[in-house]
PDB file of C-alpha atoms and ligand atoms in Angstrom:
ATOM      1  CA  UNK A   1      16.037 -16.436   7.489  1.00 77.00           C
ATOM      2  CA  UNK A   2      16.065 -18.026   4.108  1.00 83.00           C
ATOM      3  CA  UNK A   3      13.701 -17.162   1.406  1.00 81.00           C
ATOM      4  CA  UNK A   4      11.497 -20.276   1.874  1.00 86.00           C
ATOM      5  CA  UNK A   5      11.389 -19.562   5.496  1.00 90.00           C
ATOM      6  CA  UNK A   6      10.174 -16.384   4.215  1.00 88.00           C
ATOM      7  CA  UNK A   7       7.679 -17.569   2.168  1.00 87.00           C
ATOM      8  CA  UNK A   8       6.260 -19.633   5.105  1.00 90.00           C
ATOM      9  CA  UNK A   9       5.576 -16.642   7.720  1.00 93.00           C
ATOM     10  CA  UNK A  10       4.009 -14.621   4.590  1.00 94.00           C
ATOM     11  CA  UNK A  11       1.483 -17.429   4.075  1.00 94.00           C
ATOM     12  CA  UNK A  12       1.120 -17.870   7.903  1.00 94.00           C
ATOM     13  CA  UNK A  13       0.514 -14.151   8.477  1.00 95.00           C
ATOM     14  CA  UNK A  14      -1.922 -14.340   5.818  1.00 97.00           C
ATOM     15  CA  UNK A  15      -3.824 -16.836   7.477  1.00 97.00           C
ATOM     16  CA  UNK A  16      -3.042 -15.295  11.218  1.00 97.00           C
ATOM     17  CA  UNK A  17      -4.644 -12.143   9.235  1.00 96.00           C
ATOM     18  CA  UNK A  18      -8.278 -13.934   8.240  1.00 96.00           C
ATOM     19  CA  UNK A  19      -7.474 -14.823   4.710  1.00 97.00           C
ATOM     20  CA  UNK A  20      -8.436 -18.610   4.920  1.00 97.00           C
ATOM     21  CA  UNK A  21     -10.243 -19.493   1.710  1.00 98.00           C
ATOM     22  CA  UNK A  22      -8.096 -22.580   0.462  1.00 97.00           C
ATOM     23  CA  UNK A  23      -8.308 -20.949  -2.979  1.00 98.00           C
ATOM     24  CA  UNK A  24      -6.972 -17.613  -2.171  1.00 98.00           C
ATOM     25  CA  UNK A  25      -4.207 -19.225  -0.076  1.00 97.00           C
ATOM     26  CA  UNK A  26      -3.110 -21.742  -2.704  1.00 96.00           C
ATOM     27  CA  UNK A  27      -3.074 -18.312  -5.266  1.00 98.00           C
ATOM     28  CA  UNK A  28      -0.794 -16.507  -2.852  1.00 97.00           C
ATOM     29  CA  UNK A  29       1.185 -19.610  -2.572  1.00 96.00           C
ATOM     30  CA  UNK A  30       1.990 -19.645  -6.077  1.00 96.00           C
ATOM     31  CA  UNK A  31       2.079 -16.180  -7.525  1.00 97.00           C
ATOM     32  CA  UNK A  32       5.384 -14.970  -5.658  1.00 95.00           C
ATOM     33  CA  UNK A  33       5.399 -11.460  -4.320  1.00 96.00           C
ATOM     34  CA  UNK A  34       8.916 -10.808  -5.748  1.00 94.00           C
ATOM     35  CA  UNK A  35       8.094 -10.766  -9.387  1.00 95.00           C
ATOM     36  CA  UNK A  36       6.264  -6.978  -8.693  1.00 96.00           C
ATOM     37  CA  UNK A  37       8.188  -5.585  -6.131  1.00 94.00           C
ATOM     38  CA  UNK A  38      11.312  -3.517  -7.659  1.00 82.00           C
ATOM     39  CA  UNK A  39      15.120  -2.445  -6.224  1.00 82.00           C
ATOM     40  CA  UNK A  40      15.338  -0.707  -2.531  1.00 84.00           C
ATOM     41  CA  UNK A  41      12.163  -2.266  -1.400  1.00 89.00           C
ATOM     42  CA  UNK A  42      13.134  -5.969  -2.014  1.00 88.00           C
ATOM     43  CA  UNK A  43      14.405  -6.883   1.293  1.00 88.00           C
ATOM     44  CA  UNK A  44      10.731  -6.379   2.482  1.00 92.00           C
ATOM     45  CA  UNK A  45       8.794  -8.705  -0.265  1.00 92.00           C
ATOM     46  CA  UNK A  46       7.493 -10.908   1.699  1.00 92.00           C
ATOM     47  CA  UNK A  47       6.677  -8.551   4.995  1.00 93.00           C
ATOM     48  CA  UNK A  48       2.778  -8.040   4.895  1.00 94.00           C
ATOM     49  CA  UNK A  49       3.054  -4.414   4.262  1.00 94.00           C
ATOM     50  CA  UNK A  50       2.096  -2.026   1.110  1.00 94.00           C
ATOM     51  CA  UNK A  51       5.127  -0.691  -0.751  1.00 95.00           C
ATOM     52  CA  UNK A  52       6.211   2.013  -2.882  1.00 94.00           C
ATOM     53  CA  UNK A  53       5.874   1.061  -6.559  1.00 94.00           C
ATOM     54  CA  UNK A  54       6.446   3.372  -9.821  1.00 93.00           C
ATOM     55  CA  UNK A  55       4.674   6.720 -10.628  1.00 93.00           C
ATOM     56  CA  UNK A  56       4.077   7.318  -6.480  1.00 92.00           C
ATOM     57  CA  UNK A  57       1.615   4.710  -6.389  1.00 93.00           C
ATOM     58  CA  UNK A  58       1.899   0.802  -4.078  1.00 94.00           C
ATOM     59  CA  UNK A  59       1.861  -2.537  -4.650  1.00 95.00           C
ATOM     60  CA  UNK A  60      -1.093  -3.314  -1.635  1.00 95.00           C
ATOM     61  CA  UNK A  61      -0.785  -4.839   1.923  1.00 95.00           C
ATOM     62  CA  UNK A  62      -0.304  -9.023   0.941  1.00 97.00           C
ATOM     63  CA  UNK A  63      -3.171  -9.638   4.224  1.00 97.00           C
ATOM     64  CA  UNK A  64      -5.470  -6.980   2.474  1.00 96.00           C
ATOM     65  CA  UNK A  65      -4.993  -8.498  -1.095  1.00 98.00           C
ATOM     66  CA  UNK A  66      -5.840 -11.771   0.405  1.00 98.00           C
ATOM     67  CA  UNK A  67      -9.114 -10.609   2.092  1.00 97.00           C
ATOM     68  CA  UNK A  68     -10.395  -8.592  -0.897  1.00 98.00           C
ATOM     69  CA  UNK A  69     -10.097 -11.559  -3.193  1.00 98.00           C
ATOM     70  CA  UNK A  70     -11.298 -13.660  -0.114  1.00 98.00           C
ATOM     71  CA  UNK A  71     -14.695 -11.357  -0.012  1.00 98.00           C
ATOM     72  CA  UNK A  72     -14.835 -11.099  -4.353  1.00 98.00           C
ATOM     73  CA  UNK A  73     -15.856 -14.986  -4.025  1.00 98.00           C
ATOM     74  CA  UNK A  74     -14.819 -15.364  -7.226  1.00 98.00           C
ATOM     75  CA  UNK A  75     -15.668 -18.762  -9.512  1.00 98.00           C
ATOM     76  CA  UNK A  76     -14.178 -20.400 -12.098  1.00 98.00           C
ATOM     77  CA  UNK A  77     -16.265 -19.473 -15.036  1.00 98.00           C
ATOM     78  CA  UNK A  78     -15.839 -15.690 -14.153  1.00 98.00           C
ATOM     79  CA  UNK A  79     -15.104 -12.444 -15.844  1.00 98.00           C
ATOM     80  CA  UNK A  80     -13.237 -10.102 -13.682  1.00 98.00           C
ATOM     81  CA  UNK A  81     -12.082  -6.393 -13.799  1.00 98.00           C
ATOM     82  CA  UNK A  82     -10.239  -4.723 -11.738  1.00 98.00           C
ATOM     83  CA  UNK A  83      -9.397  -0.892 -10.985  1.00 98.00           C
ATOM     84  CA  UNK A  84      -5.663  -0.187 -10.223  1.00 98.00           C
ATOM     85  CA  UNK A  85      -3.365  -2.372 -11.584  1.00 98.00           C
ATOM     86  CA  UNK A  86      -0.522  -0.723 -10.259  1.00 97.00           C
ATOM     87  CA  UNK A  87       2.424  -3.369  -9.703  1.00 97.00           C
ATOM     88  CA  UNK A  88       0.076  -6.304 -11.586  1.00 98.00           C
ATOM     89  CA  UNK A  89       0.308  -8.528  -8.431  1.00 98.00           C
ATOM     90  CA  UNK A  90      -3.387  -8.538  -7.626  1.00 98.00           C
ATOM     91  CA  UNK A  91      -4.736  -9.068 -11.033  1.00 98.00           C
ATOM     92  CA  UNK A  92      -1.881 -12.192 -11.189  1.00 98.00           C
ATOM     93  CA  UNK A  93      -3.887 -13.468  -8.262  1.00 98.00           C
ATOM     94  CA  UNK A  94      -7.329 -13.247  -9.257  1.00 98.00           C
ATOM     95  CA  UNK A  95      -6.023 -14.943 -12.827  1.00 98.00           C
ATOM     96  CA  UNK A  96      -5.484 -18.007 -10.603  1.00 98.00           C
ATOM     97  CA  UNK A  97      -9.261 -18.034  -9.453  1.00 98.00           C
ATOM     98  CA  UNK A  98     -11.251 -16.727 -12.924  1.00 98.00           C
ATOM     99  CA  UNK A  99     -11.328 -17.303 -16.444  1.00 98.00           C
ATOM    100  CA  UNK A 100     -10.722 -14.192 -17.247  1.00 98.00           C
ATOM    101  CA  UNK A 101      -8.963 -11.341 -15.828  1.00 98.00           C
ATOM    102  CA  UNK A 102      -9.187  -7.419 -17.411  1.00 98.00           C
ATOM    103  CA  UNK A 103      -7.278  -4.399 -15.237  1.00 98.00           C
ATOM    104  CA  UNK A 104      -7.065  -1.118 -15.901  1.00 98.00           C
ATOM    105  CA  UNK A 105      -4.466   1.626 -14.480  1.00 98.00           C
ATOM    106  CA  UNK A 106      -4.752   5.385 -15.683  1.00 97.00           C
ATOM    107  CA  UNK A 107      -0.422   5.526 -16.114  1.00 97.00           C
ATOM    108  CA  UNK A 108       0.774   3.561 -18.746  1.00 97.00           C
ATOM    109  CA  UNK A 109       4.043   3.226 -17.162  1.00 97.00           C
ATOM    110  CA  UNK A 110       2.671   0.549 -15.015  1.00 97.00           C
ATOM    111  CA  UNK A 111       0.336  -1.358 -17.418  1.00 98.00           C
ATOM    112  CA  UNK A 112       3.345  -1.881 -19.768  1.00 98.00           C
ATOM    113  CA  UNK A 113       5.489  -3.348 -17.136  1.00 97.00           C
ATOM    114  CA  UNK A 114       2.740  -5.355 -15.417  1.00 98.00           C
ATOM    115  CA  UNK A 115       2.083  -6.679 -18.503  1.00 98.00           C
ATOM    116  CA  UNK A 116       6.064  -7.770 -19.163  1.00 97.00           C
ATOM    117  CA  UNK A 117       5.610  -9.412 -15.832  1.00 98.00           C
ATOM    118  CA  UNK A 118       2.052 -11.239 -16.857  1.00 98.00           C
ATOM    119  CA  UNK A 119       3.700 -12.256 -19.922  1.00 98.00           C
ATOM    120  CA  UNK A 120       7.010 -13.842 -18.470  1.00 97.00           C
ATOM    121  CA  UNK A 121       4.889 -16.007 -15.831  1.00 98.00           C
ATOM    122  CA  UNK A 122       2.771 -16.824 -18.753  1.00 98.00           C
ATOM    123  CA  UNK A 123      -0.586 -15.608 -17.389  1.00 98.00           C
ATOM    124  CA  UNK A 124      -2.300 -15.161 -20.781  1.00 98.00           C
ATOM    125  CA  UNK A 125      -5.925 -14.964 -19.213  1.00 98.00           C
ATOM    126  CA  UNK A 126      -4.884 -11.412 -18.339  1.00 98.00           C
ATOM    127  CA  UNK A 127      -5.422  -8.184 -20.161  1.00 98.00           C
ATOM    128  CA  UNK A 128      -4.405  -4.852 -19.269  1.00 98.00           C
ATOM    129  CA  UNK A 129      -5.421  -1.430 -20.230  1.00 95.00           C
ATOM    130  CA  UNK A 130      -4.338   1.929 -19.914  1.00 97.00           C
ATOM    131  CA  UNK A 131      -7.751   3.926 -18.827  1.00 96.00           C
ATOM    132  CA  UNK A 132      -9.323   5.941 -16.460  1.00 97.00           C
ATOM    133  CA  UNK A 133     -10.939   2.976 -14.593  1.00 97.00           C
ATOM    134  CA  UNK A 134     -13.426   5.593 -13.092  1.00 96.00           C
ATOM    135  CA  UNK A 135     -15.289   5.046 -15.997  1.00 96.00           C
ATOM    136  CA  UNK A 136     -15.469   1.152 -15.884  1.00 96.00           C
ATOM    137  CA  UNK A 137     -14.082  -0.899 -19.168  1.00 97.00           C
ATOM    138  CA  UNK A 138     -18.131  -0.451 -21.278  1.00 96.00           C
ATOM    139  CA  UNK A 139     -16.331  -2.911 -24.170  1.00 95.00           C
ATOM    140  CA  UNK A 140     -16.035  -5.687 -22.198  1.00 96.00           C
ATOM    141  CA  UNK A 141     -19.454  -5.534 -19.488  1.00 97.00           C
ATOM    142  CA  UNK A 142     -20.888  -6.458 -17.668  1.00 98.00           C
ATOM    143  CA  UNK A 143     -18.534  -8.655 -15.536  1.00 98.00           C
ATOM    144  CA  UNK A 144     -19.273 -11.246 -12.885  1.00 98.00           C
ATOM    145  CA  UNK A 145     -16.889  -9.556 -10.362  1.00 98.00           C
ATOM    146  CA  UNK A 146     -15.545  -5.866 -10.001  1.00 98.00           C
ATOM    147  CA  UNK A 147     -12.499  -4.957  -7.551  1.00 98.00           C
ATOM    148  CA  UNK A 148     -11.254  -1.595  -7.262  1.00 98.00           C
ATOM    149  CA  UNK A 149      -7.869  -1.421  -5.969  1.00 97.00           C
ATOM    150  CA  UNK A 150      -8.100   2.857  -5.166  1.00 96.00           C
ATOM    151  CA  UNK A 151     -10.728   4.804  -2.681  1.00 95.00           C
ATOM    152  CA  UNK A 152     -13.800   6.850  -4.329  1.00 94.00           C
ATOM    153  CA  UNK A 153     -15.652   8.977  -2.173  1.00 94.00           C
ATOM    154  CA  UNK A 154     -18.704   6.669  -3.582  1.00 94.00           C
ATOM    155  CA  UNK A 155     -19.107   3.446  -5.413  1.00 96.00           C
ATOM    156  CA  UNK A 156     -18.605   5.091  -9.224  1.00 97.00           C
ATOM    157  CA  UNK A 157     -21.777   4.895 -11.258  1.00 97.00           C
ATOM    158  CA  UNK A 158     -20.460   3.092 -14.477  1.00 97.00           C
ATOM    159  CA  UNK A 159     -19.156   0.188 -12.274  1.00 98.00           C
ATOM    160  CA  UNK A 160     -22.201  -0.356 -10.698  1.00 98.00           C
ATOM    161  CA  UNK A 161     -24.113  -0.266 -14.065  1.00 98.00           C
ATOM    162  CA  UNK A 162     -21.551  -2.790 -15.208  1.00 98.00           C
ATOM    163  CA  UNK A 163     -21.994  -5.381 -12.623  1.00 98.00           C
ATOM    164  CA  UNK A 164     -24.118  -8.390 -14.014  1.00 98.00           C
ATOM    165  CA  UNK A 165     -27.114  -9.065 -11.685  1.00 98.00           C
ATOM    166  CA  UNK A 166     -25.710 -11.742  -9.013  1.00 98.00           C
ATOM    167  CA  UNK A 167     -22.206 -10.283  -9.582  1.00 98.00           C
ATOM    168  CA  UNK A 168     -20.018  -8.883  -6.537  1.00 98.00           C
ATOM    169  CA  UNK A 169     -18.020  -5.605  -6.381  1.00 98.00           C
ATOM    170  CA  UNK A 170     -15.170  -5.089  -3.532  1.00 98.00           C
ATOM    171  CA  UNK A 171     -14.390  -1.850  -2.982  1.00 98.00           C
ATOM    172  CA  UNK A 172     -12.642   0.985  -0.686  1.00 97.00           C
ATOM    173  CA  UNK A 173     -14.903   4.045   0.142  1.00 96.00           C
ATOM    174  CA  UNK A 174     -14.193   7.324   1.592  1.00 93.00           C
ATOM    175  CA  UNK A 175     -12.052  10.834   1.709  1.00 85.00           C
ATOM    176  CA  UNK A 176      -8.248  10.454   0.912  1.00 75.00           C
ATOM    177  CA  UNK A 177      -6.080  10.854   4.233  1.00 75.00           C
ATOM    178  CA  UNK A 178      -9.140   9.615   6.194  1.00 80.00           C
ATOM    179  CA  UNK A 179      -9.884   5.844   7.596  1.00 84.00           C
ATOM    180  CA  UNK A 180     -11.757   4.706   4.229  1.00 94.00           C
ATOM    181  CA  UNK A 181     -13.888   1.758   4.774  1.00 96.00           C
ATOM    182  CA  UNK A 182     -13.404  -1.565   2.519  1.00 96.00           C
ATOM    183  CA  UNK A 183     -17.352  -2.594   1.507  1.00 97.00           C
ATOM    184  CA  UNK A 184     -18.811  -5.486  -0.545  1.00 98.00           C
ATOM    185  CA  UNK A 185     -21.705  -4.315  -3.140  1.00 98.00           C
ATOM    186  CA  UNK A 186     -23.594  -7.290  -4.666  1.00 98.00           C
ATOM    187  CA  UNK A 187     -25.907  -6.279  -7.476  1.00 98.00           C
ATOM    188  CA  UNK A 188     -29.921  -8.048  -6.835  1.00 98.00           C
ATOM    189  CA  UNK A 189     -32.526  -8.628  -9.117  1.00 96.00           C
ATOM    190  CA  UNK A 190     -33.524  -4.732  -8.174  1.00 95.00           C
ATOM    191  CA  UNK A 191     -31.101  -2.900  -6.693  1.00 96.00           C
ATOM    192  CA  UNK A 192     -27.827  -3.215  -4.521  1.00 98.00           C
ATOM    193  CA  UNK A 193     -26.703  -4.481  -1.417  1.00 98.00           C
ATOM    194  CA  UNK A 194     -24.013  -3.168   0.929  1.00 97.00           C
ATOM    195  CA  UNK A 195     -21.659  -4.356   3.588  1.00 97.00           C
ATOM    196  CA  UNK A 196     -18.703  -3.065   5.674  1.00 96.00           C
ATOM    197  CA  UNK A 197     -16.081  -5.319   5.786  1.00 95.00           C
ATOM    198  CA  UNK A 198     -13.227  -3.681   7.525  1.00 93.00           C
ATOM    199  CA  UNK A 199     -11.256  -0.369   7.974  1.00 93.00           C
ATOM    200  CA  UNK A 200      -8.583   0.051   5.185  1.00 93.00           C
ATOM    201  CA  UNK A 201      -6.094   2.764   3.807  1.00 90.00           C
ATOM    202  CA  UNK A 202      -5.762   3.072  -0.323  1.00 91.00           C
ATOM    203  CA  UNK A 203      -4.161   5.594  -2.646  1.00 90.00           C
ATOM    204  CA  UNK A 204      -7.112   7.995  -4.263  1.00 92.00           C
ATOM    205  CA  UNK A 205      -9.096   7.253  -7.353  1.00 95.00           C
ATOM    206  CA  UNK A 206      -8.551   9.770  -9.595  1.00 93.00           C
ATOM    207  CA  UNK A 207      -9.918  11.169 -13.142  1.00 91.00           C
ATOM    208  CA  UNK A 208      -8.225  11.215 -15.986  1.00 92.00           C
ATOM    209  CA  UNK A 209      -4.907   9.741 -17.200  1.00 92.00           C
ATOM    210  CA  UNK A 210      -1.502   9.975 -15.920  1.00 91.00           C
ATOM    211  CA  UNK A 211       1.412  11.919 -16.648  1.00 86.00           C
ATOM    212  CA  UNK A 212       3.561   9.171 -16.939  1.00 82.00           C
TER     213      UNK A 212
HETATM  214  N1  SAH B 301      -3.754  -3.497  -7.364  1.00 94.49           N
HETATM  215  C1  SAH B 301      -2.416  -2.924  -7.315  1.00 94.49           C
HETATM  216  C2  SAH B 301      -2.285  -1.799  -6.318  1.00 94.49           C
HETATM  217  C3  SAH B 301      -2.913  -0.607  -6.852  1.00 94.49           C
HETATM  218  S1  SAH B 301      -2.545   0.968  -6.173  1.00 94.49           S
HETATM  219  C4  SAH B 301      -1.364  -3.976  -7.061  1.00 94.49           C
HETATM  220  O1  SAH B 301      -1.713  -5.156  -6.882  1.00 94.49           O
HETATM  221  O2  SAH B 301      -0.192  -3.634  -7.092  1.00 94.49           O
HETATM  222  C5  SAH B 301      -3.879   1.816  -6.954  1.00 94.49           C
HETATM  223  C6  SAH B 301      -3.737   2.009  -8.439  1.00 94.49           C
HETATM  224  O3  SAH B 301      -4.929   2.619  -8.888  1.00 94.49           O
HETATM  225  C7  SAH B 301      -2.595   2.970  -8.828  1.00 94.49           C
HETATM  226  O4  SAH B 301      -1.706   2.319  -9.680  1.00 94.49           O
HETATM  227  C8  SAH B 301      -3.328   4.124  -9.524  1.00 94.49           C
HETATM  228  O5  SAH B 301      -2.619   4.649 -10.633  1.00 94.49           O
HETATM  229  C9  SAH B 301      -4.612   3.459  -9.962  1.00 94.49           C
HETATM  230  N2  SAH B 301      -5.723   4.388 -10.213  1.00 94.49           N
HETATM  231  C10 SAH B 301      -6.143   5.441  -9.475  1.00 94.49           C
HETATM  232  N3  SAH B 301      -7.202   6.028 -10.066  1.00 94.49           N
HETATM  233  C11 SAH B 301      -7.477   5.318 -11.195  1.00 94.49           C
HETATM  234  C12 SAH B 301      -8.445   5.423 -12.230  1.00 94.49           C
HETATM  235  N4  SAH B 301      -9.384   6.374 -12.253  1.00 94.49           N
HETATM  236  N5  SAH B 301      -8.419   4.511 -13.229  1.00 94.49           N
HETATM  237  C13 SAH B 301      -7.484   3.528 -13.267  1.00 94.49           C
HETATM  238  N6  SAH B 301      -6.539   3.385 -12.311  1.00 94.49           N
HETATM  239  C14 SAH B 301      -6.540   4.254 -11.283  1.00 94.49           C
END
């Protein structure tokens, strides 16, 4: 198989998968995979499976990428954040779909090279941090949309405080080493509300910065 043969069963087992928002597809389509995944693990770019990036962490599943950013409904005009920018590839999608895009990773290995990668495919509406994400990014609030890319036990406090009222949050709950589920929070005029979108399997979200 060639690599544009390739390309072709990634975005058809996308779509096979339930990611069929013409947005999110057309996203996928043009932010290629390869740009974020490193050495040994190349061969398997474009198989929809999570693989090992830098500092023990992955670059996410390409079918559960595609549904998170399917359920974030995110618009033009919006301000996004998102928790766990690990390889970048996530946050290079949702720079296709909003105006702006800010990440945040607690190693700074992996926000400097995500941002090398950002800056070589020119995606300037990105900016990434090195922070403990746990505690949301309280300079730039509230945003329209919030997507955490690594399982709490709970929804974190500070993100829901820095949701604007009307804005989503996508996020995995639940115990590390457990089925965690994948749930959709959208803030109301008074108060929250939840829904389960599917079973899913992330690294922890931790406190604190990392080593590296
Ligand atoms: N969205 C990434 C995949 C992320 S893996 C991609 O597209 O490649 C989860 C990431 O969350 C890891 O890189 C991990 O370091 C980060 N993380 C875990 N806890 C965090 C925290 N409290 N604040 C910021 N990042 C965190």
């Amino acid at each position: 198989m060639d690599n544009a043969q390739r390309k072709m069963q990634f975005l058809f087992a996308l779509r096979s998968k339930g990611v069929t928002d013409k947005r999110v597809l057309s996203a996928m389509e043009k932010i290629d995979r390869g740009h974020f995944v490193r050495g040994t693990f190349e061969s398997r770019t474009y198989d929809d499976t999570p693989l090992p990036i830098a500092c023990g962490q992955t670059i996410s599943q390409p079918s559960v990428v595609g549904l998170m950013t399917q359920a974030l409904k995110v618009e033009p005009r919006n301000k996004v954040l998102e928790i766990g920018t690990g390889s970048g590839y996530q946050a290079a999608i949702l720079s296709q779909l909003a105006r702006r895009v800010y990440t945040v990773d607690r190693f700074k290995r992996l926000v400097v090279h995500a941002n090398r990668v950002f800056q070589a495919l020119d995606l300037s509406n990105i900016t990434a941090f090195t922070a403990d994400g746990s505690h949301g990014l309280p300079e730039q609030a509230p945003f329209d949309r919030i997507l955490v890319t690594a399982a709490a036990e709970d929804p974190p406090g500070p993100l829901l405080a820095q949701l604007k009222i009307g804005g989503i949050m996508v996020l995995p709950v639940g115990q590390e080493q457990t089925v965690q589920s994948l749930i959709k929070v959208t803030r109301l005029e008074n108060g929250f509300d939840y829904d389960e979108i599917r079973p899913v399997r992330f690294v922890p979200l931790l406190e604190g910065l990392g080593k590296e």
